[in-house]
């Protein structure tokens, strides 16, 4: 098939579907680094015009990454739900955008077609959408998952409590956990990125978190974000693993760079399900992604970074995760140069994940050498909350002292809940109330200077 159009008296031709998608993407440093970006604004508009007129079903007939060479492509094609796609099969990408934005297209309609959508279709339509469009559609979508509490319900914003420590010191981690709980943070997960890749060390932290959770009957889940093979070994040793974590990407080669494939992910899911630790649900997997992961591994197959990112959500979807989040600004300015690019990417990732039926959260973050600051993060966290994001990640003081990057603070979660009227997961909210932490309006109680917080009294602080 030929991909070309006339625009302003100039003919623009594109050599492949991947070329169209790359040139249609908003400008970002990663695509420029890979030599894939549009070379002018006119070429970008021409690519979007070509994309808008492309039938959706064309994406079922032209694989961006060869079927024979890539298990992610095979997963996408082999698991495609033709019946769910039938409602949209007559549409072009531009027509799909119109359908998504139509006021009659509601959460039920989006859920009904989710398994009929491929990542490439979803990435394509996102490239035709303004930020406002991405927010408006994502806000309508609902993806609900559960383990010890329920994530993704309308009007709720969950948070991951991230108590990292540069030496994995249990006391330091416990202090950060305590700080987060006092701010009402931690309903999505209490999740530690360990400083070392040690099975005994990770097992020690898992036992500590589970002891704390059980001692105070906290309806949340815990996770030490060690490699999936370590998690399997830790499970085999009898440790109380709630969620199995793994970073994933959108191609077989990129996942191989992470030391995983689909088979090992399935083994880990089965092992975690076998523990039967969930109380209100049984979603046991936790995945992280990020634009630029495949490119950084030279495993992008000439495909733009946002489309490759969206393919990672097909991997996540296959394992019914409790949580998925993009660490949107973490990989660095080589892939998302500044605050504008990070904000756009965060909205894209959230939109694409939810449209595919993935329980999407975001680590609203940046590295210290990016052209971004906390004002950009304030903007993105607010936009994502409007868009109905499932969960955000919080660290003490916005500064992760182990990973050395900037994220959101526990106080940011309080601000968003007060400003936007969103609440924690219902089971966690009820626990906060039992602990005497909530005021009459359902917010975290303000305490007079010198008072001991109710939770602190209960835990003997």
XYZ file of C-alpha atoms in Angstrom:
461
model
C 0.000 0.000 0.000
C 1.199 3.518 -0.811
C 1.135 6.148 1.917
C 1.147 9.672 0.483
C -0.797 12.915 0.288
C -0.588 16.383 -1.232
C -0.376 19.250 1.220
C 0.146 22.921 0.341
C 1.308 22.093 -3.146
C 3.874 19.570 -1.913
C 3.608 15.806 -2.167
C 4.539 13.844 0.943
C 5.269 10.148 0.585
C 5.923 7.658 3.381
C 7.702 4.377 2.831
C 5.810 2.233 5.328
C 3.104 2.222 7.974
C 5.798 2.601 10.636
C 7.061 5.699 8.804
C 3.571 7.232 8.814
C 3.120 6.577 12.526
C 6.533 7.983 13.404
C 6.065 11.162 11.385
C 2.552 11.657 12.803
C 3.864 11.653 16.383
C 4.208 14.905 18.310
C 7.830 15.986 18.426
C 9.983 14.198 20.979
C 13.686 13.723 21.467
C 13.634 9.909 21.354
C 12.225 9.754 17.840
C 14.731 12.392 16.753
C 17.544 10.342 18.305
C 16.347 7.296 16.357
C 16.083 9.239 13.089
C 12.333 8.572 12.912
C 10.790 11.976 13.596
C 9.102 14.159 10.992
C 11.614 16.591 9.509
C 9.084 19.441 9.389
C 5.702 20.496 10.744
C 4.294 20.105 7.228
C 5.431 16.473 7.056
C 3.885 15.845 10.471
C 0.528 17.238 9.320
C 0.716 15.224 6.081
C 1.383 12.023 8.049
C -1.614 12.724 10.258
C -3.791 13.280 7.206
C -2.684 9.909 5.790
C -3.276 8.274 9.166
C -6.743 9.791 9.556
C -7.884 8.199 6.276
C -6.374 4.780 7.007
C -8.921 2.002 7.715
C -8.605 0.545 11.203
C -8.564 -2.991 9.857
C -5.380 -2.178 7.941
C -3.504 -2.630 11.227
C -4.589 -6.275 11.262
C -2.929 -6.859 7.891
C 0.407 -5.057 8.222
C 2.561 -5.892 11.223
C 5.035 -3.214 12.314
C 7.257 -5.886 13.847
C 7.270 -9.181 11.905
C 4.929 -11.879 13.237
C 7.507 -14.627 12.699
C 10.246 -12.788 14.584
C 8.433 -11.353 17.580
C 6.295 -13.010 20.251
C 4.678 -9.698 21.211
C 3.343 -9.332 17.673
C 2.109 -12.922 17.811
C 0.382 -12.180 21.113
C -1.311 -9.095 19.647
C -2.554 -10.853 16.529
C -3.439 -14.223 18.055
C -5.388 -12.712 20.957
C -7.294 -10.189 18.862
C -11.039 -10.353 19.547
C -12.720 -10.069 16.154
C -16.205 -9.932 17.657
C -15.289 -6.956 19.841
C -13.683 -5.255 16.833
C -16.731 -5.747 14.604
C -18.421 -2.604 15.933
C -15.482 -0.495 14.741
C -14.273 -2.455 11.721
C -15.798 -0.038 9.207
C -14.032 3.011 10.648
C -10.903 4.847 9.629
C -8.498 6.089 12.281
C -10.090 9.529 11.979
C -13.556 8.012 12.276
C -12.401 6.116 15.341
C -11.339 9.404 16.920
C -14.787 10.839 16.250
C -16.422 7.770 17.805
C -14.263 8.007 20.907
C -15.116 11.675 21.406
C -18.842 11.216 20.773
C -20.797 11.871 23.969
C -22.803 8.660 23.470
C -19.606 6.593 23.671
C -19.484 5.793 27.372
C -17.490 3.536 29.703
C -19.531 0.467 28.747
C -18.958 1.076 25.043
C -15.220 1.513 25.560
C -14.999 -1.659 27.636
C -16.928 -3.611 25.005
C -14.389 -2.849 22.263
C -11.165 -2.932 24.312
C -10.174 -6.499 23.405
C -10.856 -5.732 19.747
C -8.293 -2.959 19.663
C -4.641 -3.519 18.876
C -1.941 -1.291 20.365
C -1.143 0.049 16.913
C -4.755 1.207 16.386
C -4.754 2.943 19.748
C -1.340 4.550 19.232
C -2.479 5.745 15.806
C -5.610 7.471 17.047
C -3.717 9.109 19.918
C -1.512 10.857 17.357
C -4.591 12.653 15.975
C -5.712 13.897 19.368
C -5.038 17.073 21.307
C -4.206 16.784 24.990
C -7.793 17.733 25.789
C -9.046 14.839 23.637
C -6.787 12.362 25.421
C -8.126 13.551 28.772
C -11.786 13.558 27.713
C -11.732 9.980 26.400
C -9.572 8.526 29.185
C -11.911 10.074 31.754
C -14.785 8.020 30.330
C -12.893 4.723 30.499
C -12.988 2.560 33.624
C -10.644 -0.343 34.315
C -11.306 -1.907 37.721
C -8.986 -4.418 39.395
C -8.730 -5.818 42.913
C -6.517 -7.687 45.369
C -7.032 -6.530 48.992
C -8.750 -3.376 47.814
C -10.390 -2.154 44.631
C -8.511 0.068 42.193
C -9.931 2.140 39.342
C -13.436 2.960 40.527
C -14.950 6.246 39.404
C -14.175 9.157 41.714
C -11.182 7.357 43.247
C -7.467 8.079 42.983
C -5.149 5.474 44.484
C -1.497 6.017 45.345
C 1.597 3.881 45.459
C 3.629 4.510 48.595
C 7.269 4.286 47.445
C 9.510 4.141 50.553
C 12.846 3.545 48.821
C 16.116 3.677 50.762
C 19.663 3.830 49.325
C 20.855 1.039 51.649
C 17.580 -0.931 51.932
C 17.637 -0.128 55.648
C 14.463 -1.594 57.179
C 14.148 1.192 59.758
C 14.525 3.896 57.129
C 11.967 2.179 54.929
C 9.589 1.747 57.861
C 9.834 5.478 58.638
C 8.911 6.332 55.043
C 6.021 3.855 55.115
C 4.749 5.414 58.326
C 5.017 8.898 56.812
C 3.039 7.820 53.765
C 0.283 6.144 55.746
C -0.123 9.285 57.871
C -0.826 11.137 54.621
C -3.359 8.538 53.478
C -1.003 7.200 50.806
C -0.488 3.517 49.952
C -3.777 2.047 48.749
C -2.508 1.008 45.304
C 0.542 -0.689 46.805
C 3.326 -0.181 49.295
C 6.129 -0.877 46.851
C 9.888 -0.773 47.426
C 12.495 -0.551 44.664
C 15.352 -2.477 46.314
C 18.818 -0.961 46.069
C 20.376 -4.393 45.496
C 19.245 -7.379 43.465
C 19.517 -9.826 46.347
C 16.946 -12.576 46.917
C 17.577 -12.736 50.700
C 17.470 -8.942 50.922
C 14.210 -8.714 49.013
C 12.712 -11.504 51.110
C 13.628 -9.608 54.290
C 11.818 -6.509 53.031
C 8.788 -8.549 51.940
C 8.493 -10.087 55.415
C 8.856 -6.661 57.048
C 6.107 -5.115 54.898
C 3.791 -8.053 55.455
C 4.354 -7.975 59.211
C 3.453 -4.283 59.249
C 0.389 -4.827 57.066
C -0.902 -7.652 59.242
C -0.142 -5.918 62.538
C -2.420 -3.003 61.644
C -4.812 -4.870 59.346
C -4.128 -2.543 56.397
C -6.264 -3.420 53.366
C -3.555 -2.903 50.770
C -0.946 -4.961 48.963
C 2.823 -4.919 49.254
C 5.550 -5.491 46.717
C 9.323 -5.480 46.494
C 10.064 -4.593 42.886
C 12.716 -7.207 42.273
C 13.160 -9.137 39.030
C 10.461 -11.677 38.235
C 12.919 -14.583 38.509
C 13.843 -13.394 41.998
C 10.153 -13.245 42.867
C 9.752 -16.864 41.781
C 12.668 -17.875 44.023
C 11.230 -15.843 46.911
C 7.847 -17.536 46.475
C 9.585 -20.915 46.449
C 11.187 -20.004 49.792
C 7.767 -19.414 51.311
C 7.841 -15.615 51.581
C 4.482 -13.776 51.654
C 4.467 -12.318 48.115
C 1.380 -10.296 47.214
C 2.250 -8.870 43.790
C 4.864 -9.953 41.265
C 6.577 -7.035 39.564
C 8.353 -6.719 36.232
C 9.422 -3.989 33.817
C 8.195 -4.795 30.310
C 8.449 -3.359 26.806
C 6.803 -3.660 23.402
C 9.019 -6.151 21.588
C 10.414 -9.596 22.267
C 13.965 -8.288 21.929
C 13.372 -5.463 24.403
C 11.806 -7.848 26.915
C 14.757 -10.160 26.452
C 16.912 -7.181 27.472
C 14.902 -7.125 30.705
C 15.586 -10.847 31.109
C 11.984 -11.952 30.538
C 9.648 -13.469 28.000
C 5.940 -14.264 27.975
C 6.497 -17.764 29.347
C 8.315 -16.585 32.474
C 5.631 -13.963 33.104
C 2.969 -16.658 32.905
C 4.933 -18.856 35.306
C 5.168 -15.988 37.767
C 1.466 -15.170 37.480
C 0.551 -18.807 38.152
C 2.897 -18.943 41.156
C 1.418 -15.780 42.690
C -2.149 -16.928 42.052
C -1.291 -20.207 43.748
C -0.606 -18.342 46.987
C -4.243 -17.168 47.039
C -3.440 -14.080 49.116
C -6.031 -11.721 47.649
C -9.201 -11.035 49.628
C -11.440 -8.988 47.303
C -9.815 -9.990 44.014
C -7.004 -11.944 42.394
C -5.085 -9.564 40.123
C -1.502 -10.359 41.143
C 0.810 -8.741 38.586
C 2.393 -5.279 38.617
C 4.110 -3.945 35.486
C 6.110 -0.819 34.740
C 6.768 0.618 31.301
C 8.192 3.809 29.829
C 8.551 5.476 26.458
C 12.061 4.890 25.146
C 12.630 1.489 26.763
C 12.713 -0.387 23.454
C 14.827 2.259 21.746
C 17.353 2.270 24.592
C 17.776 -1.484 24.038
C 18.023 -1.016 20.243
C 14.952 -3.250 20.046
C 12.418 -0.826 18.533
C 12.460 -2.255 14.977
C 12.289 1.210 13.434
C 9.000 1.978 15.201
C 8.408 5.248 17.048
C 8.743 5.145 20.819
C 5.102 5.893 21.656
C 3.796 3.069 19.450
C 6.351 0.697 20.974
C 5.243 1.799 24.420
C 1.613 1.032 23.583
C 2.609 -2.461 22.443
C 3.901 -3.057 25.991
C 0.322 -2.635 27.223
C -0.691 -5.668 25.160
C 1.882 -7.652 27.117
C 0.500 -6.317 30.390
C -3.112 -6.960 29.381
C -2.387 -10.633 28.764
C -1.657 -11.166 32.479
C -4.624 -9.367 34.080
C -2.473 -7.078 36.254
C -3.621 -5.218 39.319
C -1.429 -2.250 38.405
C 0.452 -0.905 35.394
C 2.286 2.378 35.351
C 4.453 4.283 32.948
C 7.476 5.910 34.578
C 6.931 8.685 32.136
C 9.968 10.923 32.620
C 12.325 8.467 34.271
C 14.337 7.217 31.295
C 15.677 10.713 30.628
C 15.788 13.683 28.250
C 17.252 11.547 25.469
C 13.690 10.240 25.035
C 11.469 12.987 26.495
C 13.439 16.194 26.491
C 11.405 18.655 28.521
C 8.258 19.225 30.544
C 6.097 19.683 27.455
C 7.144 16.309 26.047
C 6.763 14.573 29.424
C 3.255 15.976 29.903
C 2.179 14.883 26.437
C 3.684 11.416 26.885
C 2.000 10.929 30.258
C -1.402 11.758 28.788
C -0.759 9.504 25.776
C 0.333 6.555 27.897
C -2.624 6.872 30.242
C -5.103 7.176 27.344
C -3.648 4.256 25.388
C -3.437 1.961 28.400
C -7.003 2.566 29.521
C -8.358 2.199 25.994
C -6.739 -1.233 25.795
C -8.305 -2.231 29.121
C -5.176 -1.869 31.250
C -5.391 -0.502 34.847
C -3.206 2.487 34.100
C -1.280 4.590 36.557
C 1.565 7.046 36.069
C 4.782 7.871 37.854
C 4.685 11.627 37.262
C 8.419 12.172 37.276
C 11.548 13.591 35.699
C 15.303 13.233 36.025
C 17.422 16.111 37.226
C 19.103 16.606 33.828
C 15.805 17.025 31.951
C 14.425 20.447 31.031
C 11.554 19.999 33.464
C 10.657 21.007 36.994
C 8.055 20.431 39.674
C 5.686 22.940 38.089
C 5.482 20.620 35.073
C 4.709 17.731 37.398
C 1.987 19.781 39.101
C 0.411 20.303 35.693
C 0.618 16.645 34.707
C -0.692 15.287 38.017
C -3.693 17.622 37.788
C -4.443 16.692 34.171
C -4.150 12.979 34.947
C -6.519 13.286 37.876
C -9.052 15.002 35.622
C -8.482 12.151 33.156
C -9.420 9.536 35.778
C -5.977 8.045 36.336
C -6.111 4.869 38.437
C -3.111 5.669 40.631
C -0.093 7.911 41.024
C 3.238 7.276 42.757
C 4.289 9.298 45.825
C 7.640 9.574 47.601
C 8.562 11.627 50.675
C 9.250 15.214 49.645
C 8.981 14.390 45.891
C 12.610 13.225 45.947
C 13.448 9.539 45.605
C 16.695 9.267 47.561
C 17.548 5.821 46.165
C 16.710 6.215 42.460
C 17.754 9.909 42.408
C 14.836 11.303 40.450
C 11.897 13.593 41.177
C 8.331 12.325 41.489
C 5.228 13.424 43.423
C 5.075 13.878 47.179
C 2.670 12.507 49.751
C 1.389 16.062 50.127
C 0.552 16.138 46.404
C -1.887 13.277 46.960
C -3.597 15.306 49.706
C -3.815 18.307 47.393
C -5.325 16.331 44.533
C -7.902 14.654 46.759
C -8.943 17.957 48.328
C -8.904 19.924 45.080
C -10.493 17.367 42.760
C -12.812 15.553 45.170
C -11.261 12.145 44.509
C -10.905 9.574 47.294
C -8.741 6.551 48.109
C -9.764 2.972 47.320
C -12.935 2.257 49.348
C -11.466 -0.467 51.572
C -8.423 1.693 52.369
C -10.599 4.733 53.001
C -12.639 2.724 55.516
C -9.393 1.687 57.248
C -8.233 5.304 57.451
C -11.547 6.133 59.085
C -11.129 3.299 61.606
C -7.694 4.675 62.440
C -9.227 8.075 63.209
C -7.412 9.662 60.276
C -10.357 11.205 58.402
C -12.158 14.448 59.116
C -15.883 15.043 58.651
C -15.385 15.799 54.939
C -13.439 12.574 54.350
C -10.031 14.241 54.103
C -6.951 13.504 56.205
C -7.383 15.276 59.528
C -5.344 18.379 60.207
C -3.723 18.146 63.627
C -2.807 20.900 66.042
C 0.879 21.479 66.641
C 2.307 19.029 69.148
C -0.579 16.528 68.853
C 0.221 12.876 68.291
C -1.590 11.589 65.193
C -4.161 8.881 65.978
C -2.379 6.327 63.811
C 0.892 7.105 65.574
C -0.693 6.347 68.936
C -1.992 3.032 67.628
C 1.388 1.924 66.334
C 3.177 3.025 69.494
C 5.111 5.876 67.903
